[in-house]
């Protein structure tokens, strides 16, 4: 502590107080009146404190900073993509590709591939369900990563089961991935958010 200067500038004091508040906030909570009193003692104007509070709680016109949700404060950012959901999307795609390829092997060329069609329809239903869940969680990136993993898995599963369709599978998967990305993205962006983020 002896290495600290005797005096610091107002901007340095502001930075120290801001960082100290962040460290202190991790261990407890303050009432709004306590926060205003501390800010006033630190030389921060009441109007500036109120403006920062409105921004933090989404009632102001300024930017809303991403804050840790340790005391019920909204974070302002979506959770990171879930590796488990991305892996599940890839597994669903791999199984669908396998079933489409298997249906092509078992079905005569003149008959429809009902096994593949059923698997494909189930996959579309799964993607729609994941888009709705991501909409409720306000997490666009999580859905898009699952979508990419699903179509990649489908391409691998189909190419491994029925190699004759490899080139067609890649082109079709790219087109379907793009369509699903746009439609799912629109659902997440403009859909109703009836539940809190993180609810399953």
PDB file of C-alpha atoms in Angstrom:
ATOM      1  CA  UNK A   1       0.000   0.000   0.000  1.00  0.00           C
ATOM      2  CA  UNK A   2       2.987   2.363   0.435  1.00  0.00           C
ATOM      3  CA  UNK A   3       3.497   2.507  -3.359  1.00  0.00           C
ATOM      4  CA  UNK A   4       0.151   4.259  -3.911  1.00  0.00           C
ATOM      5  CA  UNK A   5       0.235   7.978  -4.773  1.00  0.00           C
ATOM      6  CA  UNK A   6      -0.964  10.536  -2.234  1.00  0.00           C
ATOM      7  CA  UNK A   7      -3.347  12.162  -4.725  1.00  0.00           C
ATOM      8  CA  UNK A   8      -5.089  10.992  -7.919  1.00  0.00           C
ATOM      9  CA  UNK A   9      -7.075  12.758 -10.616  1.00  0.00           C
ATOM     10  CA  UNK A  10     -10.875  12.779 -10.760  1.00  0.00           C
ATOM     11  CA  UNK A  11     -10.890  10.432 -13.779  1.00  0.00           C
ATOM     12  CA  UNK A  12      -8.617   7.984 -11.931  1.00  0.00           C
ATOM     13  CA  UNK A  13     -10.874   8.205  -8.872  1.00  0.00           C
ATOM     14  CA  UNK A  14     -13.879   7.427 -11.042  1.00  0.00           C
ATOM     15  CA  UNK A  15     -12.151   4.361 -12.512  1.00  0.00           C
ATOM     16  CA  UNK A  16     -11.099   3.122  -9.066  1.00  0.00           C
ATOM     17  CA  UNK A  17     -14.611   3.567  -7.669  1.00  0.00           C
ATOM     18  CA  UNK A  18     -16.173   1.866 -10.700  1.00  0.00           C
ATOM     19  CA  UNK A  19     -13.857  -1.142 -10.372  1.00  0.00           C
ATOM     20  CA  UNK A  20     -14.305  -1.285  -6.588  1.00  0.00           C
ATOM     21  CA  UNK A  21     -18.075  -1.261  -7.072  1.00  0.00           C
ATOM     22  CA  UNK A  22     -17.810  -4.163  -9.540  1.00  0.00           C
ATOM     23  CA  UNK A  23     -15.711  -6.174  -7.080  1.00  0.00           C
ATOM     24  CA  UNK A  24     -18.017  -5.335  -4.175  1.00  0.00           C
ATOM     25  CA  UNK A  25     -21.173  -6.119  -6.187  1.00  0.00           C
ATOM     26  CA  UNK A  26     -20.087  -9.731  -6.590  1.00  0.00           C
ATOM     27  CA  UNK A  27     -20.513 -10.241  -2.847  1.00  0.00           C
ATOM     28  CA  UNK A  28     -23.901  -8.700  -2.111  1.00  0.00           C
ATOM     29  CA  UNK A  29     -26.529  -6.172  -3.106  1.00  0.00           C
ATOM     30  CA  UNK A  30     -27.429  -2.530  -2.475  1.00  0.00           C
ATOM     31  CA  UNK A  31     -30.671  -0.658  -2.388  1.00  0.00           C
ATOM     32  CA  UNK A  32     -31.108   2.062  -4.990  1.00  0.00           C
ATOM     33  CA  UNK A  33     -30.993   4.715  -2.242  1.00  0.00           C
ATOM     34  CA  UNK A  34     -27.704   3.304  -0.891  1.00  0.00           C
ATOM     35  CA  UNK A  35     -26.290   3.376  -4.411  1.00  0.00           C
ATOM     36  CA  UNK A  36     -27.366   6.996  -4.896  1.00  0.00           C
ATOM     37  CA  UNK A  37     -25.814   8.000  -1.540  1.00  0.00           C
ATOM     38  CA  UNK A  38     -22.502   6.308  -2.357  1.00  0.00           C
ATOM     39  CA  UNK A  39     -22.451   7.899  -5.810  1.00  0.00           C
ATOM     40  CA  UNK A  40     -23.117  11.333  -4.295  1.00  0.00           C
ATOM     41  CA  UNK A  41     -20.306  10.824  -1.757  1.00  0.00           C
ATOM     42  CA  UNK A  42     -18.017   9.891  -4.654  1.00  0.00           C
ATOM     43  CA  UNK A  43     -18.879  13.166  -6.409  1.00  0.00           C
ATOM     44  CA  UNK A  44     -21.100  11.613  -9.085  1.00  0.00           C
ATOM     45  CA  UNK A  45     -24.120  13.753  -9.914  1.00  0.00           C
ATOM     46  CA  UNK A  46     -27.615  12.441  -9.109  1.00  0.00           C
ATOM     47  CA  UNK A  47     -28.747  12.911 -12.708  1.00  0.00           C
ATOM     48  CA  UNK A  48     -25.829  10.842 -14.033  1.00  0.00           C
ATOM     49  CA  UNK A  49     -26.581   8.068 -11.529  1.00  0.00           C
ATOM     50  CA  UNK A  50     -30.275   8.016 -12.466  1.00  0.00           C
ATOM     51  CA  UNK A  51     -29.408   7.976 -16.180  1.00  0.00           C
ATOM     52  CA  UNK A  52     -27.050   5.008 -15.652  1.00  0.00           C
ATOM     53  CA  UNK A  53     -29.773   3.168 -13.705  1.00  0.00           C
ATOM     54  CA  UNK A  54     -32.320   3.735 -16.477  1.00  0.00           C
ATOM     55  CA  UNK A  55     -29.849   2.437 -19.081  1.00  0.00           C
ATOM     56  CA  UNK A  56     -29.040  -0.623 -16.988  1.00  0.00           C
ATOM     57  CA  UNK A  57     -32.676  -1.577 -16.474  1.00  0.00           C
ATOM     58  CA  UNK A  58     -33.681  -0.917 -20.092  1.00  0.00           C
ATOM     59  CA  UNK A  59     -35.646   2.266 -19.474  1.00  0.00           C
ATOM     60  CA  UNK A  60     -33.243   4.689 -21.117  1.00  0.00           C
ATOM     61  CA  UNK A  61     -32.388   5.456 -24.696  1.00  0.00           C
ATOM     62  CA  UNK A  62     -28.661   4.813 -24.304  1.00  0.00           C
ATOM     63  CA  UNK A  63     -26.768   1.540 -24.638  1.00  0.00           C
ATOM     64  CA  UNK A  64     -27.555  -1.235 -22.183  1.00  0.00           C
ATOM     65  CA  UNK A  65     -24.343  -2.757 -20.841  1.00  0.00           C
ATOM     66  CA  UNK A  66     -23.996  -6.484 -20.353  1.00  0.00           C
ATOM     67  CA  UNK A  67     -23.940  -7.038 -16.586  1.00  0.00           C
ATOM     68  CA  UNK A  68     -23.659 -10.194 -14.508  1.00  0.00           C
ATOM     69  CA  UNK A  69     -27.020 -11.368 -13.235  1.00  0.00           C
ATOM     70  CA  UNK A  70     -26.020 -11.760  -9.588  1.00  0.00           C
ATOM     71  CA  UNK A  71     -28.885  -9.777  -8.049  1.00  0.00           C
ATOM     72  CA  UNK A  72     -31.728 -10.082 -10.535  1.00  0.00           C
ATOM     73  CA  UNK A  73     -30.252  -7.571 -12.959  1.00  0.00           C
ATOM     74  CA  UNK A  74     -30.982  -8.470 -16.596  1.00  0.00           C
ATOM     75  CA  UNK A  75     -27.821  -9.462 -18.422  1.00  0.00           C
ATOM     76  CA  UNK A  76     -28.656  -7.895 -21.802  1.00  0.00           C
ATOM     77  CA  UNK A  77     -26.856 -10.617 -23.748  1.00  0.00           C
ATOM     78  CA  UNK A  78     -27.880 -14.140 -24.689  1.00  0.00           C
ATOM     79  CA  UNK A  79     -26.226 -17.170 -23.186  1.00  0.00           C
ATOM     80  CA  UNK A  80     -23.384 -18.692 -25.210  1.00  0.00           C
ATOM     81  CA  UNK A  81     -24.231 -21.538 -27.596  1.00  0.00           C
ATOM     82  CA  UNK A  82     -24.813 -24.866 -25.862  1.00  0.00           C
ATOM     83  CA  UNK A  83     -22.303 -27.542 -26.983  1.00  0.00           C
ATOM     84  CA  UNK A  84     -24.813 -30.243 -25.990  1.00  0.00           C
ATOM     85  CA  UNK A  85     -27.542 -28.807 -28.231  1.00  0.00           C
ATOM     86  CA  UNK A  86     -25.104 -28.370 -31.103  1.00  0.00           C
ATOM     87  CA  UNK A  87     -24.013 -32.005 -30.715  1.00  0.00           C
ATOM     88  CA  UNK A  88     -27.678 -33.056 -30.554  1.00  0.00           C
ATOM     89  CA  UNK A  89     -28.369 -31.175 -33.795  1.00  0.00           C
ATOM     90  CA  UNK A  90     -25.450 -32.945 -35.460  1.00  0.00           C
ATOM     91  CA  UNK A  91     -26.671 -36.318 -34.164  1.00  0.00           C
ATOM     92  CA  UNK A  92     -30.203 -35.688 -35.468  1.00  0.00           C
ATOM     93  CA  UNK A  93     -28.761 -34.732 -38.867  1.00  0.00           C
ATOM     94  CA  UNK A  94     -26.492 -37.793 -38.954  1.00  0.00           C
ATOM     95  CA  UNK A  95     -29.414 -40.110 -38.121  1.00  0.00           C
ATOM     96  CA  UNK A  96     -31.618 -38.442 -40.737  1.00  0.00           C
ATOM     97  CA  UNK A  97     -28.949 -38.759 -43.418  1.00  0.00           C
ATOM     98  CA  UNK A  98     -28.447 -42.404 -42.508  1.00  0.00           C
ATOM     99  CA  UNK A  99     -32.201 -43.110 -42.700  1.00  0.00           C
ATOM    100  CA  UNK A 100     -32.554 -41.319 -46.053  1.00  0.00           C
ATOM    101  CA  UNK A 101     -29.633 -43.313 -47.447  1.00  0.00           C
ATOM    102  CA  UNK A 102     -30.977 -46.560 -46.001  1.00  0.00           C
ATOM    103  CA  UNK A 103     -34.407 -45.812 -47.476  1.00  0.00           C
ATOM    104  CA  UNK A 104     -32.789 -45.313 -50.888  1.00  0.00           C
ATOM    105  CA  UNK A 105     -31.069 -48.678 -50.589  1.00  0.00           C
ATOM    106  CA  UNK A 106     -34.199 -50.545 -49.461  1.00  0.00           C
ATOM    107  CA  UNK A 107     -36.731 -48.815 -51.702  1.00  0.00           C
ATOM    108  CA  UNK A 108     -37.029 -49.611 -55.405  1.00  0.00           C
ATOM    109  CA  UNK A 109     -36.323 -46.655 -57.699  1.00  0.00           C
ATOM    110  CA  UNK A 110     -39.990 -46.446 -58.733  1.00  0.00           C
ATOM    111  CA  UNK A 111     -41.319 -46.184 -55.134  1.00  0.00           C
ATOM    112  CA  UNK A 112     -41.135 -43.188 -52.828  1.00  0.00           C
ATOM    113  CA  UNK A 113     -38.574 -43.323 -50.021  1.00  0.00           C
ATOM    114  CA  UNK A 114     -41.037 -43.273 -47.104  1.00  0.00           C
ATOM    115  CA  UNK A 115     -38.336 -43.961 -44.513  1.00  0.00           C
ATOM    116  CA  UNK A 116     -36.295 -41.008 -45.732  1.00  0.00           C
ATOM    117  CA  UNK A 117     -39.359 -38.780 -46.049  1.00  0.00           C
ATOM    118  CA  UNK A 118     -40.436 -39.554 -42.487  1.00  0.00           C
ATOM    119  CA  UNK A 119     -36.942 -38.865 -41.166  1.00  0.00           C
ATOM    120  CA  UNK A 120     -36.741 -35.589 -43.101  1.00  0.00           C
ATOM    121  CA  UNK A 121     -40.145 -34.403 -41.810  1.00  0.00           C
ATOM    122  CA  UNK A 122     -39.087 -35.263 -38.266  1.00  0.00           C
ATOM    123  CA  UNK A 123     -35.922 -33.231 -38.753  1.00  0.00           C
ATOM    124  CA  UNK A 124     -37.889 -30.198 -39.940  1.00  0.00           C
ATOM    125  CA  UNK A 125     -40.108 -30.548 -36.856  1.00  0.00           C
ATOM    126  CA  UNK A 126     -37.011 -30.748 -34.645  1.00  0.00           C
ATOM    127  CA  UNK A 127     -35.568 -27.592 -36.235  1.00  0.00           C
ATOM    128  CA  UNK A 128     -38.837 -25.722 -35.765  1.00  0.00           C
ATOM    129  CA  UNK A 129     -38.950 -26.773 -32.116  1.00  0.00           C
ATOM    130  CA  UNK A 130     -35.338 -25.609 -31.603  1.00  0.00           C
ATOM    131  CA  UNK A 131     -36.110 -22.278 -33.300  1.00  0.00           C
ATOM    132  CA  UNK A 132     -39.030 -21.707 -30.911  1.00  0.00           C
ATOM    133  CA  UNK A 133     -36.883 -22.610 -27.907  1.00  0.00           C
ATOM    134  CA  UNK A 134     -34.124 -20.260 -29.094  1.00  0.00           C
ATOM    135  CA  UNK A 135     -36.734 -17.544 -29.635  1.00  0.00           C
ATOM    136  CA  UNK A 136     -37.856 -17.872 -26.019  1.00  0.00           C
ATOM    137  CA  UNK A 137     -34.231 -17.713 -24.883  1.00  0.00           C
ATOM    138  CA  UNK A 138     -33.441 -14.850 -27.306  1.00  0.00           C
ATOM    139  CA  UNK A 139     -30.466 -16.831 -28.583  1.00  0.00           C
ATOM    140  CA  UNK A 140     -30.002 -16.564 -32.333  1.00  0.00           C
ATOM    141  CA  UNK A 141     -26.425 -17.896 -32.374  1.00  0.00           C
ATOM    142  CA  UNK A 142     -27.334 -21.087 -30.512  1.00  0.00           C
ATOM    143  CA  UNK A 143     -29.995 -21.983 -33.106  1.00  0.00           C
ATOM    144  CA  UNK A 144     -27.751 -21.153 -36.064  1.00  0.00           C
ATOM    145  CA  UNK A 145     -24.957 -23.361 -34.718  1.00  0.00           C
ATOM    146  CA  UNK A 146     -27.415 -26.242 -34.197  1.00  0.00           C
ATOM    147  CA  UNK A 147     -28.818 -25.700 -37.691  1.00  0.00           C
ATOM    148  CA  UNK A 148     -25.342 -25.849 -39.246  1.00  0.00           C
ATOM    149  CA  UNK A 149     -24.411 -28.968 -37.267  1.00  0.00           C
ATOM    150  CA  UNK A 150     -27.669 -30.672 -38.283  1.00  0.00           C
ATOM    151  CA  UNK A 151     -27.236 -30.188 -42.038  1.00  0.00           C
ATOM    152  CA  UNK A 152     -23.550 -31.065 -41.870  1.00  0.00           C
ATOM    153  CA  UNK A 153     -24.450 -34.259 -39.974  1.00  0.00           C
ATOM    154  CA  UNK A 154     -27.120 -35.086 -42.543  1.00  0.00           C
ATOM    155  CA  UNK A 155     -24.631 -34.712 -45.391  1.00  0.00           C
ATOM    156  CA  UNK A 156     -22.118 -36.977 -43.644  1.00  0.00           C
ATOM    157  CA  UNK A 157     -24.782 -39.581 -42.801  1.00  0.00           C
ATOM    158  CA  UNK A 158     -26.176 -39.652 -46.338  1.00  0.00           C
ATOM    159  CA  UNK A 159     -22.750 -39.706 -48.001  1.00  0.00           C
ATOM    160  CA  UNK A 160     -21.660 -42.554 -45.714  1.00  0.00           C
ATOM    161  CA  UNK A 161     -24.777 -44.638 -46.349  1.00  0.00           C
ATOM    162  CA  UNK A 162     -25.512 -43.902 -49.987  1.00  0.00           C
ATOM    163  CA  UNK A 163     -22.324 -42.490 -51.625  1.00  0.00           C
ATOM    164  CA  UNK A 164     -23.983 -42.172 -55.038  1.00  0.00           C
ATOM    165  CA  UNK A 165     -25.823 -39.102 -53.749  1.00  0.00           C
ATOM    166  CA  UNK A 166     -22.756 -37.415 -52.196  1.00  0.00           C
ATOM    167  CA  UNK A 167     -22.600 -34.443 -54.589  1.00  0.00           C
ATOM    168  CA  UNK A 168     -26.369 -33.965 -54.585  1.00  0.00           C
ATOM    169  CA  UNK A 169     -26.392 -34.289 -50.782  1.00  0.00           C
ATOM    170  CA  UNK A 170     -23.881 -31.446 -50.353  1.00  0.00           C
ATOM    171  CA  UNK A 171     -25.752 -29.105 -52.685  1.00  0.00           C
ATOM    172  CA  UNK A 172     -29.131 -29.972 -51.185  1.00  0.00           C
ATOM    173  CA  UNK A 173     -27.852 -29.604 -47.622  1.00  0.00           C
ATOM    174  CA  UNK A 174     -26.396 -26.160 -48.404  1.00  0.00           C
ATOM    175  CA  UNK A 175     -29.712 -25.007 -49.849  1.00  0.00           C
ATOM    176  CA  UNK A 176     -31.737 -26.446 -46.968  1.00  0.00           C
ATOM    177  CA  UNK A 177     -29.293 -24.997 -44.403  1.00  0.00           C
ATOM    178  CA  UNK A 178     -29.695 -21.547 -45.955  1.00  0.00           C
ATOM    179  CA  UNK A 179     -33.509 -21.782 -45.987  1.00  0.00           C
ATOM    180  CA  UNK A 180     -33.603 -23.046 -42.382  1.00  0.00           C
ATOM    181  CA  UNK A 181     -31.147 -20.340 -41.277  1.00  0.00           C
ATOM    182  CA  UNK A 182     -33.308 -17.567 -42.748  1.00  0.00           C
ATOM    183  CA  UNK A 183     -36.679 -18.961 -41.596  1.00  0.00           C
ATOM    184  CA  UNK A 184     -35.399 -19.894 -38.121  1.00  0.00           C
ATOM    185  CA  UNK A 185     -33.643 -16.551 -37.794  1.00  0.00           C
ATOM    186  CA  UNK A 186     -36.855 -14.703 -38.611  1.00  0.00           C
ATOM    187  CA  UNK A 187     -38.805 -16.796 -36.081  1.00  0.00           C
ATOM    188  CA  UNK A 188     -36.257 -15.980 -33.375  1.00  0.00           C
ATOM    189  CA  UNK A 189     -36.046 -12.285 -34.277  1.00  0.00           C
ATOM    190  CA  UNK A 190     -39.752 -11.511 -34.666  1.00  0.00           C
ATOM    191  CA  UNK A 191     -41.540 -14.247 -32.701  1.00  0.00           C
ATOM    192  CA  UNK A 192     -43.324 -13.677 -29.402  1.00  0.00           C
ATOM    193  CA  UNK A 193     -41.232 -14.128 -26.306  1.00  0.00           C
ATOM    194  CA  UNK A 194     -43.695 -15.426 -23.758  1.00  0.00           C
ATOM    195  CA  UNK A 195     -41.145 -16.939 -21.395  1.00  0.00           C
ATOM    196  CA  UNK A 196     -38.029 -15.746 -19.652  1.00  0.00           C
ATOM    197  CA  UNK A 197     -34.629 -16.533 -21.177  1.00  0.00           C
ATOM    198  CA  UNK A 198     -33.219 -19.860 -20.043  1.00  0.00           C
ATOM    199  CA  UNK A 199     -36.605 -21.545 -19.617  1.00  0.00           C
ATOM    200  CA  UNK A 200     -36.930 -24.937 -21.261  1.00  0.00           C
TER     201      UNK A 200
END
